C-alpha positions as a printed NumPy array, in Angstrom:
array([[ -0.211,  -0.089,  -0.024],
       [  1.362,   3.375,  -1.028],
       [  2.204,   5.89 ,   1.399],
       [ -0.047,   8.985,   1.847],
       [  1.328,  11.914,   0.034],
       [  1.   ,  15.248,   1.871],
       [  1.42 ,  18.22 ,  -0.457],
       [  1.868,  22.192,  -0.575],
       [ -1.783,  22.507,   1.197],
       [ -0.905,  20.687,   4.258],
       [ -0.794,  23.132,   7.205],
       [  2.665,  21.619,   8.28 ],
       [  4.013,  21.037,   4.726],
       [  3.335,  24.938,   3.981],
       [  4.722,  26.478,   7.299],
       [  7.703,  24.088,   6.667],
       [  8.318,  25.517,   3.308],
       [  7.626,  29.228,   4.394],
       [ 10.296,  28.865,   7.212],
       [ 12.935,  29.011,   4.911],
       [ 13.497,  32.842,   3.718],
       [ 14.95 ,  31.958,   0.585],
       [ 11.239,  30.233,  -0.44 ],
       [  9.446,  33.254,   1.187],
       [ 11.676,  35.627,  -0.79 ],
       [ 10.984,  33.394,  -4.354],
       [  7.107,  33.027,  -3.462],
       [  6.687,  36.886,  -2.607],
       [  8.792,  37.871,  -5.667],
       [  6.232,  35.775,  -7.828],
       [  3.14 ,  37.371,  -6.159],
       [  4.517,  40.796,  -6.2  ],
       [  7.111,  41.391,  -8.894],
       [  6.699,  45.154,  -9.22 ],
       [  7.979,  45.576,  -5.583],
       [ 11.569,  44.407,  -6.493],
       [ 11.987,  42.642,  -2.831],
       [ 16.024,  41.784,  -2.297],
       [ 15.676,  39.899,   0.771],
       [ 13.274,  38.82 ,   3.515],
       [ 13.638,  37.852,   7.178],
       [ 11.048,  36.17 ,   9.663],
       [  9.852,  37.751,  12.713],
       [  8.215,  35.075,  15.049],
       [  5.343,  36.63 ,  16.909],
       [  5.58 ,  37.415,  20.482],
       [  2.977,  34.801,  21.394],
       [  3.994,  31.73 ,  19.006],
       [  1.876,  28.554,  18.9  ],
       [  3.624,  25.485,  20.016],
       [  0.997,  23.304,  17.749],
       [  2.35 ,  19.869,  17.115],
       [  5.408,  18.621,  18.629],
       [  8.084,  16.365,  16.656],
       [  8.965,  15.098,  20.144],
       [  8.83 ,  15.839,  24.001],
       [ 11.055,  18.618,  23.284],
       [ 10.91 ,  20.795,  20.285],
       [  7.485,  22.002,  18.838],
       [  6.932,  23.688,  15.501],
       [  6.239,  27.726,  15.646],
       [  3.469,  28.937,  13.387],
       [  2.574,  32.393,  12.389],
       [  5.74 ,  34.128,  11.497],
       [  5.464,  37.849,   9.978],
       [  7.805,  38.146,   6.956],
       [  9.701,  41.51 ,   6.644],
       [ 11.238,  42.714,   3.482],
       [ 14.353,  44.882,   2.675],
       [ 11.947,  48.107,   2.603],
       [ 10.578,  47.059,   5.958],
       [  7.25 ,  46.003,   4.502],
       [  5.722,  43.434,   6.428],
       [  3.593,  40.418,   5.141],
       [  1.433,  37.383,   6.555],
       [  0.975,  34.589,   3.944],
       [ -1.407,  31.879,   4.889],
       [ -2.987,  28.676,   3.067],
       [ -6.373,  28.546,   3.173],
       [ -7.863,  24.972,   2.06 ],
       [-11.503,  25.031,   2.85 ],
       [-13.894,  27.534,   1.602],
       [-15.037,  28.453,   5.066],
       [-17.557,  31.036,   5.875],
       [-16.267,  34.094,   7.47 ],
       [-12.865,  34.869,   5.174],
       [-13.135,  38.608,   5.081],
       [-12.979,  38.61 ,   9.204],
       [-10.019,  36.619,   8.871],
       [ -8.281,  38.48 ,   6.743],
       [ -9.219,  41.302,   9.297],
       [ -7.785,  39.493,  12.203],
       [ -4.746,  39.06 ,  10.24 ],
       [ -4.165,  42.586,   9.111],
       [ -4.615,  43.492,  12.58 ],
       [ -2.194,  40.807,  13.79 ],
       [  0.492,  42.509,  11.895],
       [ -0.131,  45.852,  13.129],
       [ -0.148,  44.736,  16.71 ],
       [  3.124,  42.944,  16.232],
       [  4.975,  45.042,  14.291],
       [  4.244,  48.874,  15.558],
       [  7.185,  49.24 ,  18.178],
       [  6.465,  50.436,  21.715],
       [  5.951,  54.357,  22.207],
       [  5.377,  54.23 ,  18.229],
       [  2.369,  56.203,  16.991],
       [  0.064,  55.095,  14.122],
       [  1.439,  57.215,  11.461],
       [  4.441,  54.579,  12.071],
       [  2.596,  51.625,  10.777],
       [  4.572,  50.108,   7.821],
       [  3.122,  48.82 ,   4.863],
       [  1.698,  45.505,   4.846],
       [  0.513,  42.611,   2.807],
       [ -1.899,  39.578,   3.783],
       [ -1.71 ,  36.904,   1.528],
       [ -4.044,  33.781,   1.368],
       [ -3.3  ,  30.925,  -1.148],
       [ -6.514,  29.376,  -1.633],
       [ -7.354,  26.242,  -2.807],
       [-10.816,  27.187,  -4.062],
       [-12.306,  30.303,  -5.616],
       [-12.759,  32.891,  -2.843],
       [-14.91 ,  35.418,  -4.976],
       [-16.516,  33.165,  -7.832],
       [-14.828,  35.213, -10.397],
       [-12.533,  32.724, -11.677],
       [ -9.833,  35.239, -11.46 ],
       [ -6.473,  33.777, -10.669],
       [ -5.404,  36.876,  -8.078],
       [ -7.614,  39.292,  -6.057],
       [ -6.619,  42.286,  -4.46 ],
       [ -8.524,  44.594,  -2.251],
       [ -7.901,  48.108,  -0.763],
       [-10.559,  50.401,   0.834],
       [-12.697,  52.518,  -1.531],
       [-15.432,  55.146,  -1.113],
       [-19.034,  53.638,  -1.834],
       [-19.678,  56.287,  -4.259],
       [-16.46 ,  56.932,  -6.004],
       [-14.451,  53.842,  -6.644],
       [-11.74 ,  56.046,  -7.973],
       [-11.301,  57.166,  -4.201],
       [ -9.246,  54.935,  -2.414],
       [ -8.186,  55.556,   1.228],
       [ -4.619,  55.264,   1.96 ],
       [ -4.174,  52.702,   4.851],
       [ -1.192,  51.627,   3.333],
       [ -2.253,  47.923,   3.512],
       [ -3.054,  45.538,   1.171],
       [ -5.008,  42.061,   1.018],
       [ -4.491,  39.687,  -1.986],
       [ -6.439,  36.432,  -2.252],
       [ -4.559,  33.59 ,  -4.651],
       [ -7.325,  31.38 ,  -6.564],
       [ -5.522,  27.87 ,  -6.921],
       [ -8.296,  27.101,  -9.495],
       [ -8.433,  30.362, -11.339],
       [ -7.901,  30.759, -15.247],
       [ -8.541,  34.149, -15.732],
       [ -6.017,  37.331, -15.489],
       [ -2.058,  37.514, -16.094],
       [  0.25 ,  36.318, -13.21 ],
       [  3.899,  35.717, -13.356],
       [  5.111,  32.314, -14.59 ],
       [  6.662,  31.937, -11.196],
       [  3.423,  31.976,  -9.056],
       [  1.609,  30.057, -12.088],
       [  4.572,  27.462, -10.897],
       [  3.487,  27.805,  -7.628],
       [ -0.183,  27.003,  -7.97 ],
       [  0.841,  24.161, -10.304],
       [  2.494,  22.686,  -7.154],
       [ -0.614,  23.376,  -5.03 ],
       [ -2.573,  21.455,  -7.646],
       [ -0.141,  18.372,  -7.683],
       [  0.863,  18.999, -11.079],
       [  4.552,  17.842, -11.306],
       [  5.69 ,  18.71 , -14.971],
       [  5.982,  22.532, -14.671],
       [  9.865,  23.187, -15.404],
       [  9.739,  26.248, -13.639],
       [ 12.775,  26.614, -11.21 ],
       [ 10.435,  27.386,  -8.538],
       [  8.34 ,  24.816,  -9.139],
       [ 11.058,  21.751,  -9.297],
       [ 12.67 ,  22.953,  -6.029],
       [  9.564,  23.407,  -4.108],
       [  8.241,  19.563,  -5.477],
       [ 11.807,  18.688,  -4.59 ],
       [ 11.589,  20.03 ,  -0.777],
       [  8.135,  18.888,  -0.383],
       [  9.02 ,  15.226,  -1.645],
       [ 11.648,  15.255,   0.932],
       [  9.429,  16.169,   3.729],
       [  7.229,  13.015,   3.124],
       [ 10.473,  11.091,   2.927],
       [ 11.916,  12.292,   6.307],
       [ 10.955,   9.738,   9.298],
       [ 10.528,  12.508,  11.938],
       [  8.698,  14.971,   9.722],
       [  6.455,  12.546,   8.645],
       [  5.592,  11.352,  12.171],
       [  4.435,  14.998,  12.667],
       [  2.543,  14.91 ,   9.624],
       [  0.754,  11.472,  10.808],
       [  0.655,  13.156,  14.289],
       [ -1.642,  16.086,  12.948],
       [ -3.834,  13.705,  10.857],
       [ -4.716,  11.486,  13.976],
       [ -5.226,  14.495,  15.903],
       [ -7.642,  15.948,  13.406],
       [ -9.441,  12.531,  13.342],
       [ -9.688,  12.445,  16.942],
       [-11.018,  15.827,  16.88 ],
       [-13.868,  14.493,  14.81 ],
       [-14.179,  11.308,  16.889],
       [-14.638,  13.768,  20.111],
       [-17.551,  15.274,  18.071],
       [-16.121,  18.816,  18.579],
       [-18.269,  19.279,  21.579],
       [-17.896,  22.993,  22.735],
       [-18.287,  22.63 ,  26.051],
       [-20.955,  19.987,  25.944],
       [-20.696,  17.581,  28.454],
       [-19.553,  13.684,  27.298],
       [-22.729,  12.176,  27.103],
       [-24.317,  15.318,  25.315],
       [-21.29 ,  15.312,  23.099],
       [-21.2  ,  11.721,  21.921],
       [-25.179,  11.63 ,  21.083],
       [-24.38 ,  15.004,  18.948],
       [-21.433,  13.325,  17.22 ],
       [-23.489,   9.974,  16.704],
       [-26.199,  11.791,  14.888],
       [-24.082,  14.085,  13.052],
       [-22.222,  10.817,  11.797],
       [-25.817,   9.354,  10.436],
       [-26.649,  12.62 ,   8.677],
       [-23.214,  13.036,   7.098],
       [-23.224,   9.211,   6.233],
       [-26.599,   9.799,   4.476],
       [-25.483,  12.731,   2.611],
       [-22.198,  11.307,   1.651],
       [-24.216,   8.271,  -0.083],
       [-26.351,  10.777,  -1.73 ],
       [-23.535,  12.691,  -3.427],
       [-22.35 ,   9.217,  -4.576],
       [-25.551,   8.488,  -6.168],
       [-25.584,  11.523,  -8.018],
       [-22.011,  10.886,  -9.644],
       [-19.668,  13.158,  -7.351],
       [-16.111,  12.363,  -6.883],
       [-14.467,  11.857,  -3.51 ],
       [-12.761,  14.783,  -3.825],
       [-16.16 ,  16.64 ,  -4.249],
       [-17.734,  15.015,  -1.472],
       [-15.148,  15.946,   0.939],
       [-15.146,  19.655,  -0.422],
       [-18.794,  19.631,   0.582],
       [-18.03 ,  17.847,   4.123],
       [-15.324,  20.431,   4.746],
       [-17.537,  23.54 ,   4.118],
       [-20.579,  22.12 ,   6.102],
       [-18.441,  21.265,   8.812],
       [-16.245,  24.671,   8.78 ],
       [-12.961,  22.368,   8.717],
       [-10.052,  22.082,   6.592],
       [-10.074,  19.484,   3.357],
       [ -7.518,  17.338,   5.553],
       [-10.082,  17.035,   8.78 ],
       [-12.462,  16.267,   6.32 ],
       [-10.967,  13.489,   4.635],
       [ -9.946,  12.079,   7.738],
       [-14.161,  12.214,   8.545],
       [-14.959,  10.937,   5.205],
       [-12.776,   8.056,   5.524],
       [-13.782,   7.118,   9.424],
       [-17.433,   7.311,   8.566],
       [-17.026,   5.136,   4.899],
       [-14.771,   2.552,   6.839],
       [-17.432,   2.183,   9.56 ],
       [-20.134,   1.781,   7.083],
       [-18.106,  -0.709,   5.207],
       [-17.572,  -2.619,   8.383],
       [-20.714,  -2.602,   9.326],
       [-22.005,  -4.326,   6.024],
       [-19.947,  -7.484,   6.294]])
């Protein structure tokens, strides 16, 4: 049985890739060639999240802000599931950049230029564009823009419209598991991700994350309910979701499409929805025998 392959959209894989400053620089230059960025460095947040340990002593630090050679700041995120509230998530990250980078004693006039960038494995705006960029505009006059010195960029891995750089197109090919792009950035990223999949220690972390997500589904995401109520809620939810899966299968939907639907309904990542799908279908197959 072939080992599961964890790709660029996996939370840990994406973080490991972005931990390397040369990757950050190449990806930002691919998105924003007009800025002519020549160097970047990672600034760890004051409150890093120790989300998943390789072992008992070492953890993975998430949520680093990137700073370029012109003192511009960037937060680059991977968004796999098309969950409600994307705009509020963007707003949160933009506020986080300002909070983490404004030095003690500085005034709001000292706020640096910032970019919140989301790589989306779905079309966040439904316009089939490969890149969406947002600013504050006056409602009655779209030519009038409020100079907040902040930018929001949503990148659609499924898009076909609009001009982007060959390097960014290569990154999107990596997101979509297309391995035939000869662009140097694509070749480098694929090689690096393959290496993470082969590394025993990192693979253990990847499997631990998968099992953690699976356990969350099993616990029913009780959200403060007592155990008995949570188990009853989870059982009823499982029956409903299994019925939905069977209906979608009868309609001819693929497993990928069904998992995407589960992720949207449960407000979860695709990885968590995939685990849940496998759990439900395996249990149903066992019960049928």
